[in-house]
């Protein structure tokens, strides 16, 4: 598989997101840790070197699964995890806390669960409005000096926050949503990241599963799935957003690719500093997603996809959008 550059860090240009291995979309029914581990092993066998998790996924379950899966294969993997949505001073899961003390506690816990002595890419999961970013990144810089963290990342950070963080310690990567479904980063973020030499890791590159083409009605979504209340998956917005999938499917039919592979191939065509992390806990999905590495879109197909109108509706509900640094 070809590789992408996240600052000074090289990763496979298609990674694997481990969020759903902890049941994050649903209440956790039907989870199979053994299948999740097989999916990670299959990804490694196919050349994936970039595995992304977070302490809040579960919480903790996703990191534990990743740790079990990479045991004996640690040197093959760039392990990325995130802190900041679990407060270890009493707030617990869901409490935003990037204070220096919490950063250190979170990293120590992640190291233990992952069964490793270093985190290759450590992200602040959400910007903490109560802790200056300089203090958070300063704590990470100390952990870099100690060898416990190799590279620093940010997630859902606004341009000014990125500039301030990068002035304290080099930021290797920014993670936020980006896909044919969500084009927001093109307005300002991508240009800024390239000027600063920061790589970009799009999460939800398949539009929370919408761009796979398998959802044709809101009734296809389980009742305990959080997408049931996402503005893009309800009412008239859902029907309007099917146009995206239909065009992606049409391009795929021309080249013998699935909608998911077309959506990922479009992202890969946006630059060698972009490394999407499609999430799954299924071996078959890993095989489908990684095969997008060989999909080549023609200039005409790229233009057609570029001209698509992004999804109708806010990308999160009000509660989730309120946690995003803007």
PDB file of C-alpha atoms in Angstrom:
ATOM      1  CA  UNK A   1       0.000   0.000   0.000  1.00  0.00           C
ATOM      2  CA  UNK A   2       1.107   3.543  -0.697  1.00  0.00           C
ATOM      3  CA  UNK A   3       1.869   5.842   2.220  1.00  0.00           C
ATOM      4  CA  UNK A   4       0.979   9.358   3.350  1.00  0.00           C
ATOM      5  CA  UNK A   5       2.906  11.912   5.391  1.00  0.00           C
ATOM      6  CA  UNK A   6       1.525  13.206   8.679  1.00  0.00           C
ATOM      7  CA  UNK A   7       4.163  15.752   9.507  1.00  0.00           C
ATOM      8  CA  UNK A   8       7.295  13.635  10.020  1.00  0.00           C
ATOM      9  CA  UNK A   9       5.209  10.471  10.485  1.00  0.00           C
ATOM     10  CA  UNK A  10       4.649   8.032   7.606  1.00  0.00           C
ATOM     11  CA  UNK A  11       1.517   5.902   7.606  1.00  0.00           C
ATOM     12  CA  UNK A  12      -0.399   3.728   5.168  1.00  0.00           C
ATOM     13  CA  UNK A  13      -2.660   6.068   3.277  1.00  0.00           C
ATOM     14  CA  UNK A  14      -5.670   4.000   4.322  1.00  0.00           C
ATOM     15  CA  UNK A  15      -5.872   3.310   8.028  1.00  0.00           C
ATOM     16  CA  UNK A  16      -8.333   1.554  10.293  1.00  0.00           C
ATOM     17  CA  UNK A  17     -10.586   3.294  12.792  1.00  0.00           C
ATOM     18  CA  UNK A  18     -11.381   1.152  15.840  1.00  0.00           C
ATOM     19  CA  UNK A  19     -14.280   3.170  17.243  1.00  0.00           C
ATOM     20  CA  UNK A  20     -17.073   0.773  16.265  1.00  0.00           C
ATOM     21  CA  UNK A  21     -15.227  -2.139  17.855  1.00  0.00           C
ATOM     22  CA  UNK A  22     -16.503  -0.705  21.136  1.00  0.00           C
ATOM     23  CA  UNK A  23     -20.067  -0.339  19.906  1.00  0.00           C
ATOM     24  CA  UNK A  24     -20.006   3.427  19.585  1.00  0.00           C
ATOM     25  CA  UNK A  25     -22.784   3.618  16.972  1.00  0.00           C
ATOM     26  CA  UNK A  26     -25.112   1.391  18.975  1.00  0.00           C
ATOM     27  CA  UNK A  27     -25.587   0.360  22.587  1.00  0.00           C
ATOM     28  CA  UNK A  28     -23.069  -2.446  22.119  1.00  0.00           C
ATOM     29  CA  UNK A  29     -25.210  -5.373  21.033  1.00  0.00           C
ATOM     30  CA  UNK A  30     -23.665  -7.869  18.662  1.00  0.00           C
ATOM     31  CA  UNK A  31     -20.076  -6.977  19.420  1.00  0.00           C
ATOM     32  CA  UNK A  32     -17.504  -9.691  18.835  1.00  0.00           C
ATOM     33  CA  UNK A  33     -14.022  -8.899  20.127  1.00  0.00           C
ATOM     34  CA  UNK A  34     -12.545 -11.900  18.332  1.00  0.00           C
ATOM     35  CA  UNK A  35     -13.883 -10.661  15.002  1.00  0.00           C
ATOM     36  CA  UNK A  36     -12.539  -7.177  15.741  1.00  0.00           C
ATOM     37  CA  UNK A  37      -9.096  -8.631  16.391  1.00  0.00           C
ATOM     38  CA  UNK A  38      -9.302 -10.637  13.175  1.00  0.00           C
ATOM     39  CA  UNK A  39     -10.185  -7.407  11.347  1.00  0.00           C
ATOM     40  CA  UNK A  40      -7.093  -5.674  12.741  1.00  0.00           C
ATOM     41  CA  UNK A  41      -4.895  -8.624  11.839  1.00  0.00           C
ATOM     42  CA  UNK A  42      -6.313  -8.687   8.306  1.00  0.00           C
ATOM     43  CA  UNK A  43      -5.667  -4.959   7.963  1.00  0.00           C
ATOM     44  CA  UNK A  44      -2.037  -5.439   8.984  1.00  0.00           C
ATOM     45  CA  UNK A  45      -1.694  -8.318   6.536  1.00  0.00           C
ATOM     46  CA  UNK A  46      -2.972  -6.041   3.744  1.00  0.00           C
ATOM     47  CA  UNK A  47      -0.423  -3.324   4.478  1.00  0.00           C
ATOM     48  CA  UNK A  48      -2.379  -1.067   6.834  1.00  0.00           C
ATOM     49  CA  UNK A  49       0.031   0.447   9.360  1.00  0.00           C
ATOM     50  CA  UNK A  50      -2.234   3.071  10.947  1.00  0.00           C
ATOM     51  CA  UNK A  51      -4.697   2.042  13.683  1.00  0.00           C
ATOM     52  CA  UNK A  52      -6.765   4.753  15.372  1.00  0.00           C
ATOM     53  CA  UNK A  53      -8.541   4.439  18.716  1.00  0.00           C
ATOM     54  CA  UNK A  54      -9.386   6.533  21.812  1.00  0.00           C
ATOM     55  CA  UNK A  55      -9.878   6.067  25.524  1.00  0.00           C
ATOM     56  CA  UNK A  56     -13.513   7.229  25.300  1.00  0.00           C
ATOM     57  CA  UNK A  57     -14.415   4.426  22.868  1.00  0.00           C
ATOM     58  CA  UNK A  58     -16.139   2.012  25.192  1.00  0.00           C
ATOM     59  CA  UNK A  59     -14.813   3.692  27.261  1.00  0.00           C
ATOM     60  CA  UNK A  60     -11.487   1.841  27.164  1.00  0.00           C
ATOM     61  CA  UNK A  61     -12.743  -1.270  25.330  1.00  0.00           C
ATOM     62  CA  UNK A  62     -11.442  -0.218  21.910  1.00  0.00           C
ATOM     63  CA  UNK A  63      -7.931   0.421  23.255  1.00  0.00           C
ATOM     64  CA  UNK A  64      -7.956  -2.950  24.987  1.00  0.00           C
ATOM     65  CA  UNK A  65      -8.944  -4.714  21.754  1.00  0.00           C
ATOM     66  CA  UNK A  66      -6.254  -2.893  19.781  1.00  0.00           C
ATOM     67  CA  UNK A  67      -3.699  -3.785  22.438  1.00  0.00           C
ATOM     68  CA  UNK A  68      -4.574  -7.461  22.215  1.00  0.00           C
ATOM     69  CA  UNK A  69      -4.503  -7.378  18.415  1.00  0.00           C
ATOM     70  CA  UNK A  70      -1.088  -5.757  18.037  1.00  0.00           C
ATOM     71  CA  UNK A  71       0.648  -7.906  20.657  1.00  0.00           C
ATOM     72  CA  UNK A  72       3.643  -9.436  18.911  1.00  0.00           C
ATOM     73  CA  UNK A  73       3.225  -7.083  15.917  1.00  0.00           C
ATOM     74  CA  UNK A  74       3.782  -3.730  17.610  1.00  0.00           C
ATOM     75  CA  UNK A  75       6.582  -2.623  15.292  1.00  0.00           C
ATOM     76  CA  UNK A  76       4.283  -2.995  12.265  1.00  0.00           C
ATOM     77  CA  UNK A  77       1.815  -0.434  13.571  1.00  0.00           C
ATOM     78  CA  UNK A  78       1.491   3.303  14.003  1.00  0.00           C
ATOM     79  CA  UNK A  79      -0.812   3.429  17.014  1.00  0.00           C
ATOM     80  CA  UNK A  80      -2.931   6.563  17.379  1.00  0.00           C
ATOM     81  CA  UNK A  81      -5.163   7.257  20.346  1.00  0.00           C
ATOM     82  CA  UNK A  82      -6.941  10.236  21.897  1.00  0.00           C
ATOM     83  CA  UNK A  83      -7.488  11.731  25.330  1.00  0.00           C
ATOM     84  CA  UNK A  84      -9.593  14.548  26.701  1.00  0.00           C
ATOM     85  CA  UNK A  85     -13.145  13.197  26.802  1.00  0.00           C
ATOM     86  CA  UNK A  86     -12.608  11.293  30.052  1.00  0.00           C
ATOM     87  CA  UNK A  87     -11.827  13.263  33.193  1.00  0.00           C
ATOM     88  CA  UNK A  88      -9.783  11.169  35.612  1.00  0.00           C
ATOM     89  CA  UNK A  89     -10.223  13.616  38.490  1.00  0.00           C
ATOM     90  CA  UNK A  90     -13.871  12.755  39.093  1.00  0.00           C
ATOM     91  CA  UNK A  91     -15.747  13.904  35.995  1.00  0.00           C
ATOM     92  CA  UNK A  92     -15.511  10.527  34.298  1.00  0.00           C
ATOM     93  CA  UNK A  93     -16.411   9.634  30.684  1.00  0.00           C
ATOM     94  CA  UNK A  94     -17.886  12.466  28.667  1.00  0.00           C
ATOM     95  CA  UNK A  95     -16.279  15.223  30.739  1.00  0.00           C
ATOM     96  CA  UNK A  96     -13.892  17.376  28.677  1.00  0.00           C
ATOM     97  CA  UNK A  97     -10.543  17.629  30.461  1.00  0.00           C
ATOM     98  CA  UNK A  98      -7.173  18.398  28.876  1.00  0.00           C
ATOM     99  CA  UNK A  99      -5.475  19.719  31.994  1.00  0.00           C
ATOM    100  CA  UNK A 100      -1.808  18.676  32.181  1.00  0.00           C
ATOM    101  CA  UNK A 101      -2.513  16.280  35.069  1.00  0.00           C
ATOM    102  CA  UNK A 102      -5.330  14.616  33.154  1.00  0.00           C
ATOM    103  CA  UNK A 103      -3.219  14.339  30.005  1.00  0.00           C
ATOM    104  CA  UNK A 104      -0.551  12.416  31.893  1.00  0.00           C
ATOM    105  CA  UNK A 105      -3.057  10.141  33.636  1.00  0.00           C
ATOM    106  CA  UNK A 106      -4.852   9.435  30.357  1.00  0.00           C
ATOM    107  CA  UNK A 107      -1.646   8.610  28.503  1.00  0.00           C
ATOM    108  CA  UNK A 108      -0.483   6.252  31.245  1.00  0.00           C
ATOM    109  CA  UNK A 109      -3.812   4.448  31.053  1.00  0.00           C
ATOM    110  CA  UNK A 110      -3.692   4.217  27.280  1.00  0.00           C
ATOM    111  CA  UNK A 111      -0.159   2.826  27.365  1.00  0.00           C
ATOM    112  CA  UNK A 112      -1.285   0.143  29.785  1.00  0.00           C
ATOM    113  CA  UNK A 113      -4.359  -0.865  27.786  1.00  0.00           C
ATOM    114  CA  UNK A 114      -2.491  -0.831  24.485  1.00  0.00           C
ATOM    115  CA  UNK A 115       0.302  -2.935  25.953  1.00  0.00           C
ATOM    116  CA  UNK A 116       3.012  -0.638  24.652  1.00  0.00           C
ATOM    117  CA  UNK A 117       5.709   1.723  25.884  1.00  0.00           C
ATOM    118  CA  UNK A 118       4.893   4.544  23.446  1.00  0.00           C
ATOM    119  CA  UNK A 119       1.957   6.092  21.605  1.00  0.00           C
ATOM    120  CA  UNK A 120       2.950   6.973  18.049  1.00  0.00           C
ATOM    121  CA  UNK A 121       0.313   9.688  17.588  1.00  0.00           C
ATOM    122  CA  UNK A 122      -1.481  11.135  20.604  1.00  0.00           C
ATOM    123  CA  UNK A 123      -4.431  13.444  19.907  1.00  0.00           C
ATOM    124  CA  UNK A 124      -6.361  15.840  22.045  1.00  0.00           C
ATOM    125  CA  UNK A 125      -9.856  14.523  21.242  1.00  0.00           C
ATOM    126  CA  UNK A 126     -11.700  17.803  21.752  1.00  0.00           C
ATOM    127  CA  UNK A 127     -10.352  21.220  22.655  1.00  0.00           C
ATOM    128  CA  UNK A 128     -10.842  21.964  26.351  1.00  0.00           C
ATOM    129  CA  UNK A 129     -12.311  25.479  26.752  1.00  0.00           C
ATOM    130  CA  UNK A 130     -11.089  25.566  30.360  1.00  0.00           C
ATOM    131  CA  UNK A 131      -7.417  24.754  29.672  1.00  0.00           C
ATOM    132  CA  UNK A 132      -5.243  26.900  27.395  1.00  0.00           C
ATOM    133  CA  UNK A 133      -4.047  24.840  24.456  1.00  0.00           C
ATOM    134  CA  UNK A 134      -0.486  25.887  25.295  1.00  0.00           C
ATOM    135  CA  UNK A 135      -0.724  24.040  28.617  1.00  0.00           C
ATOM    136  CA  UNK A 136      -2.135  20.898  27.033  1.00  0.00           C
ATOM    137  CA  UNK A 137       0.482  20.778  24.284  1.00  0.00           C
ATOM    138  CA  UNK A 138       3.196  21.593  26.818  1.00  0.00           C
ATOM    139  CA  UNK A 139       2.177  18.470  28.764  1.00  0.00           C
ATOM    140  CA  UNK A 140       2.324  16.443  25.569  1.00  0.00           C
ATOM    141  CA  UNK A 141       5.751  17.884  24.766  1.00  0.00           C
ATOM    142  CA  UNK A 142       6.964  16.626  28.151  1.00  0.00           C
ATOM    143  CA  UNK A 143       5.657  13.160  27.297  1.00  0.00           C
ATOM    144  CA  UNK A 144       7.440  13.327  23.936  1.00  0.00           C
ATOM    145  CA  UNK A 145      10.669  14.142  25.755  1.00  0.00           C
ATOM    146  CA  UNK A 146      10.087  11.108  27.984  1.00  0.00           C
ATOM    147  CA  UNK A 147       9.542   8.836  24.975  1.00  0.00           C
ATOM    148  CA  UNK A 148       5.965   7.951  25.915  1.00  0.00           C
ATOM    149  CA  UNK A 149       4.504   9.902  22.977  1.00  0.00           C
ATOM    150  CA  UNK A 150       6.163  10.189  19.571  1.00  0.00           C
ATOM    151  CA  UNK A 151       3.934  12.688  17.755  1.00  0.00           C
ATOM    152  CA  UNK A 152       1.230  15.160  18.783  1.00  0.00           C
ATOM    153  CA  UNK A 153      -2.181  15.508  17.156  1.00  0.00           C
ATOM    154  CA  UNK A 154      -5.331  17.599  17.473  1.00  0.00           C
ATOM    155  CA  UNK A 155      -8.939  16.681  16.717  1.00  0.00           C
ATOM    156  CA  UNK A 156     -11.699  19.122  15.761  1.00  0.00           C
ATOM    157  CA  UNK A 157      -9.503  22.147  16.452  1.00  0.00           C
ATOM    158  CA  UNK A 158     -10.110  25.569  14.923  1.00  0.00           C
ATOM    159  CA  UNK A 159      -7.406  27.318  12.860  1.00  0.00           C
ATOM    160  CA  UNK A 160      -6.311  29.693  15.621  1.00  0.00           C
ATOM    161  CA  UNK A 161      -6.042  26.818  18.111  1.00  0.00           C
ATOM    162  CA  UNK A 162      -3.915  24.893  15.624  1.00  0.00           C
ATOM    163  CA  UNK A 163      -1.557  27.855  15.184  1.00  0.00           C
ATOM    164  CA  UNK A 164      -1.157  28.297  18.938  1.00  0.00           C
ATOM    165  CA  UNK A 165      -0.577  24.595  19.526  1.00  0.00           C
ATOM    166  CA  UNK A 166       1.938  24.304  16.708  1.00  0.00           C
ATOM    167  CA  UNK A 167       3.929  27.210  18.155  1.00  0.00           C
ATOM    168  CA  UNK A 168       4.480  25.196  21.352  1.00  0.00           C
ATOM    169  CA  UNK A 169       5.339  21.850  19.760  1.00  0.00           C
ATOM    170  CA  UNK A 170       5.051  20.565  16.177  1.00  0.00           C
ATOM    171  CA  UNK A 171       1.613  19.113  15.468  1.00  0.00           C
ATOM    172  CA  UNK A 172       1.847  16.082  13.196  1.00  0.00           C
ATOM    173  CA  UNK A 173      -1.813  15.655  12.309  1.00  0.00           C
ATOM    174  CA  UNK A 174      -5.268  17.126  12.584  1.00  0.00           C
ATOM    175  CA  UNK A 175      -8.255  14.833  12.683  1.00  0.00           C
ATOM    176  CA  UNK A 176     -11.725  15.953  11.649  1.00  0.00           C
ATOM    177  CA  UNK A 177     -14.522  14.805   9.401  1.00  0.00           C
ATOM    178  CA  UNK A 178     -13.896  15.049   5.653  1.00  0.00           C
ATOM    179  CA  UNK A 179     -15.468  13.225   2.739  1.00  0.00           C
ATOM    180  CA  UNK A 180     -17.748  13.753  -0.238  1.00  0.00           C
ATOM    181  CA  UNK A 181     -20.358  14.048   2.510  1.00  0.00           C
ATOM    182  CA  UNK A 182     -18.523  16.770   4.451  1.00  0.00           C
ATOM    183  CA  UNK A 183     -16.372  19.269   2.526  1.00  0.00           C
ATOM    184  CA  UNK A 184     -15.955  21.897   5.282  1.00  0.00           C
ATOM    185  CA  UNK A 185     -12.139  21.518   5.651  1.00  0.00           C
ATOM    186  CA  UNK A 186     -11.596  22.752   2.105  1.00  0.00           C
ATOM    187  CA  UNK A 187     -12.557  26.318   3.055  1.00  0.00           C
ATOM    188  CA  UNK A 188      -9.629  27.052   5.377  1.00  0.00           C
ATOM    189  CA  UNK A 189      -8.236  24.054   7.228  1.00  0.00           C
ATOM    190  CA  UNK A 190      -6.504  22.222   4.386  1.00  0.00           C
ATOM    191  CA  UNK A 191      -4.598  25.294   3.277  1.00  0.00           C
ATOM    192  CA  UNK A 192      -3.497  26.094   6.812  1.00  0.00           C
ATOM    193  CA  UNK A 193      -2.367  22.538   7.498  1.00  0.00           C
ATOM    194  CA  UNK A 194      -0.284  22.491   4.338  1.00  0.00           C
ATOM    195  CA  UNK A 195       1.353  25.796   5.150  1.00  0.00           C
ATOM    196  CA  UNK A 196       2.309  24.438   8.579  1.00  0.00           C
ATOM    197  CA  UNK A 197       3.340  20.974   7.347  1.00  0.00           C
ATOM    198  CA  UNK A 198       0.599  19.201   9.313  1.00  0.00           C
ATOM    199  CA  UNK A 199      -0.994  16.054   7.922  1.00  0.00           C
ATOM    200  CA  UNK A 200      -4.731  15.473   7.765  1.00  0.00           C
ATOM    201  CA  UNK A 201      -6.595  12.403   9.042  1.00  0.00           C
ATOM    202  CA  UNK A 202     -10.244  12.400   7.918  1.00  0.00           C
ATOM    203  CA  UNK A 203     -12.531  10.480  10.221  1.00  0.00           C
ATOM    204  CA  UNK A 204     -15.875   9.156   8.966  1.00  0.00           C
ATOM    205  CA  UNK A 205     -14.577   9.198   5.366  1.00  0.00           C
ATOM    206  CA  UNK A 206     -17.645   7.154   4.394  1.00  0.00           C
ATOM    207  CA  UNK A 207     -20.139   9.582   5.915  1.00  0.00           C
ATOM    208  CA  UNK A 208     -20.902   7.401   8.953  1.00  0.00           C
ATOM    209  CA  UNK A 209     -21.693   4.566   6.562  1.00  0.00           C
ATOM    210  CA  UNK A 210     -24.004   6.545   4.276  1.00  0.00           C
ATOM    211  CA  UNK A 211     -21.522   6.475   1.378  1.00  0.00           C
ATOM    212  CA  UNK A 212     -21.373   2.667   1.391  1.00  0.00           C
ATOM    213  CA  UNK A 213     -24.736   2.757  -0.367  1.00  0.00           C
ATOM    214  CA  UNK A 214     -26.311   0.232   1.966  1.00  0.00           C
ATOM    215  CA  UNK A 215     -28.644   2.651   3.735  1.00  0.00           C
ATOM    216  CA  UNK A 216     -31.647   3.532   1.583  1.00  0.00           C
ATOM    217  CA  UNK A 217     -34.152   4.534   4.263  1.00  0.00           C
ATOM    218  CA  UNK A 218     -34.084   5.715   7.878  1.00  0.00           C
ATOM    219  CA  UNK A 219     -35.702   2.376   8.711  1.00  0.00           C
ATOM    220  CA  UNK A 220     -32.417   0.696   7.772  1.00  0.00           C
ATOM    221  CA  UNK A 221     -30.838   2.220  10.898  1.00  0.00           C
ATOM    222  CA  UNK A 222     -31.308   0.326  14.187  1.00  0.00           C
ATOM    223  CA  UNK A 223     -33.369   2.127  16.828  1.00  0.00           C
ATOM    224  CA  UNK A 224     -30.427   2.226  19.277  1.00  0.00           C
ATOM    225  CA  UNK A 225     -28.047   3.711  16.698  1.00  0.00           C
ATOM    226  CA  UNK A 226     -27.057   7.355  17.368  1.00  0.00           C
ATOM    227  CA  UNK A 227     -27.425   8.128  13.663  1.00  0.00           C
ATOM    228  CA  UNK A 228     -31.164   7.853  14.213  1.00  0.00           C
ATOM    229  CA  UNK A 229     -31.063  11.429  15.532  1.00  0.00           C
ATOM    230  CA  UNK A 230     -28.277  12.812  13.327  1.00  0.00           C
ATOM    231  CA  UNK A 231     -29.672  15.675  11.192  1.00  0.00           C
ATOM    232  CA  UNK A 232     -28.378  14.120   7.972  1.00  0.00           C
ATOM    233  CA  UNK A 233     -30.068  10.787   8.588  1.00  0.00           C
ATOM    234  CA  UNK A 234     -33.612  11.969   9.313  1.00  0.00           C
ATOM    235  CA  UNK A 235     -36.628  13.119   7.338  1.00  0.00           C
ATOM    236  CA  UNK A 236     -36.255  14.929   4.055  1.00  0.00           C
ATOM    237  CA  UNK A 237     -32.487  15.314   4.533  1.00  0.00           C
ATOM    238  CA  UNK A 238     -32.016  11.559   4.252  1.00  0.00           C
ATOM    239  CA  UNK A 239     -33.856  11.437   0.932  1.00  0.00           C
ATOM    240  CA  UNK A 240     -31.931  14.404  -0.473  1.00  0.00           C
ATOM    241  CA  UNK A 241     -28.625  12.894   0.589  1.00  0.00           C
ATOM    242  CA  UNK A 242     -29.269   9.746  -1.424  1.00  0.00           C
ATOM    243  CA  UNK A 243     -28.263  11.726  -4.519  1.00  0.00           C
ATOM    244  CA  UNK A 244     -24.665  11.644  -3.299  1.00  0.00           C
ATOM    245  CA  UNK A 245     -24.678   7.885  -3.015  1.00  0.00           C
ATOM    246  CA  UNK A 246     -26.356   7.430  -6.367  1.00  0.00           C
ATOM    247  CA  UNK A 247     -23.654   9.426  -8.162  1.00  0.00           C
ATOM    248  CA  UNK A 248     -20.875   7.649  -6.273  1.00  0.00           C
ATOM    249  CA  UNK A 249     -22.482   4.320  -7.162  1.00  0.00           C
ATOM    250  CA  UNK A 250     -22.657   5.346 -10.830  1.00  0.00           C
ATOM    251  CA  UNK A 251     -18.930   6.133 -10.913  1.00  0.00           C
ATOM    252  CA  UNK A 252     -18.204   2.826  -9.230  1.00  0.00           C
ATOM    253  CA  UNK A 253     -20.210   0.944 -11.855  1.00  0.00           C
ATOM    254  CA  UNK A 254     -17.969   2.445 -14.555  1.00  0.00           C
ATOM    255  CA  UNK A 255     -14.772   1.076 -12.996  1.00  0.00           C
ATOM    256  CA  UNK A 256     -15.949  -1.996 -11.106  1.00  0.00           C
ATOM    257  CA  UNK A 257     -15.636  -0.466  -7.641  1.00  0.00           C
ATOM    258  CA  UNK A 258     -18.010  -0.255  -4.703  1.00  0.00           C
ATOM    259  CA  UNK A 259     -19.389   3.102  -3.541  1.00  0.00           C
ATOM    260  CA  UNK A 260     -17.139   2.951  -0.469  1.00  0.00           C
ATOM    261  CA  UNK A 261     -14.070   2.403  -2.638  1.00  0.00           C
ATOM    262  CA  UNK A 262     -14.985   5.341  -4.873  1.00  0.00           C
ATOM    263  CA  UNK A 263     -15.497   7.615  -1.863  1.00  0.00           C
ATOM    264  CA  UNK A 264     -12.116   6.630  -0.413  1.00  0.00           C
ATOM    265  CA  UNK A 265     -10.362   6.925  -3.777  1.00  0.00           C
ATOM    266  CA  UNK A 266     -11.700  10.472  -4.122  1.00  0.00           C
ATOM    267  CA  UNK A 267     -10.239  11.358  -0.718  1.00  0.00           C
ATOM    268  CA  UNK A 268      -6.874   9.822  -1.580  1.00  0.00           C
ATOM    269  CA  UNK A 269      -6.795  11.920  -4.743  1.00  0.00           C
ATOM    270  CA  UNK A 270      -6.915  15.098  -2.637  1.00  0.00           C
ATOM    271  CA  UNK A 271      -3.267  14.843  -1.559  1.00  0.00           C
ATOM    272  CA  UNK A 272      -0.405  12.729  -0.223  1.00  0.00           C
ATOM    273  CA  UNK A 273      -0.830  14.321   3.206  1.00  0.00           C
ATOM    274  CA  UNK A 274      -4.309  12.859   3.677  1.00  0.00           C
ATOM    275  CA  UNK A 275      -4.764   9.506   5.423  1.00  0.00           C
ATOM    276  CA  UNK A 276      -8.409   8.517   6.032  1.00  0.00           C
ATOM    277  CA  UNK A 277      -9.319   6.038   8.765  1.00  0.00           C
ATOM    278  CA  UNK A 278     -12.490   4.187   7.694  1.00  0.00           C
ATOM    279  CA  UNK A 279     -13.881   2.414  10.712  1.00  0.00           C
ATOM    280  CA  UNK A 280     -15.111  -1.158  10.860  1.00  0.00           C
ATOM    281  CA  UNK A 281     -15.019  -4.264  12.972  1.00  0.00           C
ATOM    282  CA  UNK A 282     -15.557  -6.645  10.042  1.00  0.00           C
ATOM    283  CA  UNK A 283     -12.898  -8.464   8.031  1.00  0.00           C
ATOM    284  CA  UNK A 284     -14.897  -8.146   4.809  1.00  0.00           C
ATOM    285  CA  UNK A 285     -15.128  -4.374   5.222  1.00  0.00           C
ATOM    286  CA  UNK A 286     -11.382  -4.125   5.878  1.00  0.00           C
ATOM    287  CA  UNK A 287     -10.749  -5.948   2.623  1.00  0.00           C
ATOM    288  CA  UNK A 288     -13.173  -3.725   0.716  1.00  0.00           C
ATOM    289  CA  UNK A 289     -11.811  -0.485   2.143  1.00  0.00           C
ATOM    290  CA  UNK A 290      -8.124  -1.280   1.698  1.00  0.00           C
ATOM    291  CA  UNK A 291      -8.738  -2.258  -1.925  1.00  0.00           C
ATOM    292  CA  UNK A 292      -9.524   1.413  -2.563  1.00  0.00           C
ATOM    293  CA  UNK A 293      -5.748   1.919  -2.563  1.00  0.00           C
ATOM    294  CA  UNK A 294      -5.680   0.550  -6.129  1.00  0.00           C
ATOM    295  CA  UNK A 295      -8.750   2.407  -7.431  1.00  0.00           C
ATOM    296  CA  UNK A 296      -7.873   5.146  -9.919  1.00  0.00           C
ATOM    297  CA  UNK A 297     -10.472   7.746 -10.840  1.00  0.00           C
ATOM    298  CA  UNK A 298     -10.263   9.497 -14.208  1.00  0.00           C
ATOM    299  CA  UNK A 299     -10.081  13.309 -14.391  1.00  0.00           C
ATOM    300  CA  UNK A 300     -13.690  13.357 -15.589  1.00  0.00           C
ATOM    301  CA  UNK A 301     -14.837  11.177 -12.704  1.00  0.00           C
ATOM    302  CA  UNK A 302     -12.978  13.322 -10.189  1.00  0.00           C
ATOM    303  CA  UNK A 303     -14.602  16.446 -11.636  1.00  0.00           C
ATOM    304  CA  UNK A 304     -18.052  14.904 -11.391  1.00  0.00           C
ATOM    305  CA  UNK A 305     -17.453  13.974  -7.768  1.00  0.00           C
ATOM    306  CA  UNK A 306     -15.921  17.369  -6.984  1.00  0.00           C
ATOM    307  CA  UNK A 307     -19.060  19.072  -8.247  1.00  0.00           C
ATOM    308  CA  UNK A 308     -21.418  17.143  -5.985  1.00  0.00           C
ATOM    309  CA  UNK A 309     -23.224  19.213  -3.386  1.00  0.00           C
ATOM    310  CA  UNK A 310     -22.265  18.036   0.120  1.00  0.00           C
ATOM    311  CA  UNK A 311     -24.800  16.488   2.466  1.00  0.00           C
ATOM    312  CA  UNK A 312     -27.909  18.330   3.602  1.00  0.00           C
ATOM    313  CA  UNK A 313     -28.107  18.926   7.351  1.00  0.00           C
ATOM    314  CA  UNK A 314     -25.657  19.687  10.159  1.00  0.00           C
ATOM    315  CA  UNK A 315     -23.020  17.008  10.598  1.00  0.00           C
ATOM    316  CA  UNK A 316     -23.857  16.530  14.294  1.00  0.00           C
ATOM    317  CA  UNK A 317     -26.736  17.386  16.566  1.00  0.00           C
ATOM    318  CA  UNK A 318     -26.504  20.553  18.666  1.00  0.00           C
ATOM    319  CA  UNK A 319     -25.032  18.800  21.712  1.00  0.00           C
ATOM    320  CA  UNK A 320     -22.164  17.283  19.734  1.00  0.00           C
ATOM    321  CA  UNK A 321     -21.547  20.406  17.675  1.00  0.00           C
ATOM    322  CA  UNK A 322     -21.186  22.393  20.893  1.00  0.00           C
ATOM    323  CA  UNK A 323     -18.021  20.411  21.750  1.00  0.00           C
ATOM    324  CA  UNK A 324     -16.290  21.333  18.484  1.00  0.00           C
ATOM    325  CA  UNK A 325     -13.774  24.190  18.520  1.00  0.00           C
ATOM    326  CA  UNK A 326     -14.900  26.760  15.928  1.00  0.00           C
TER     327      UNK A 326
END
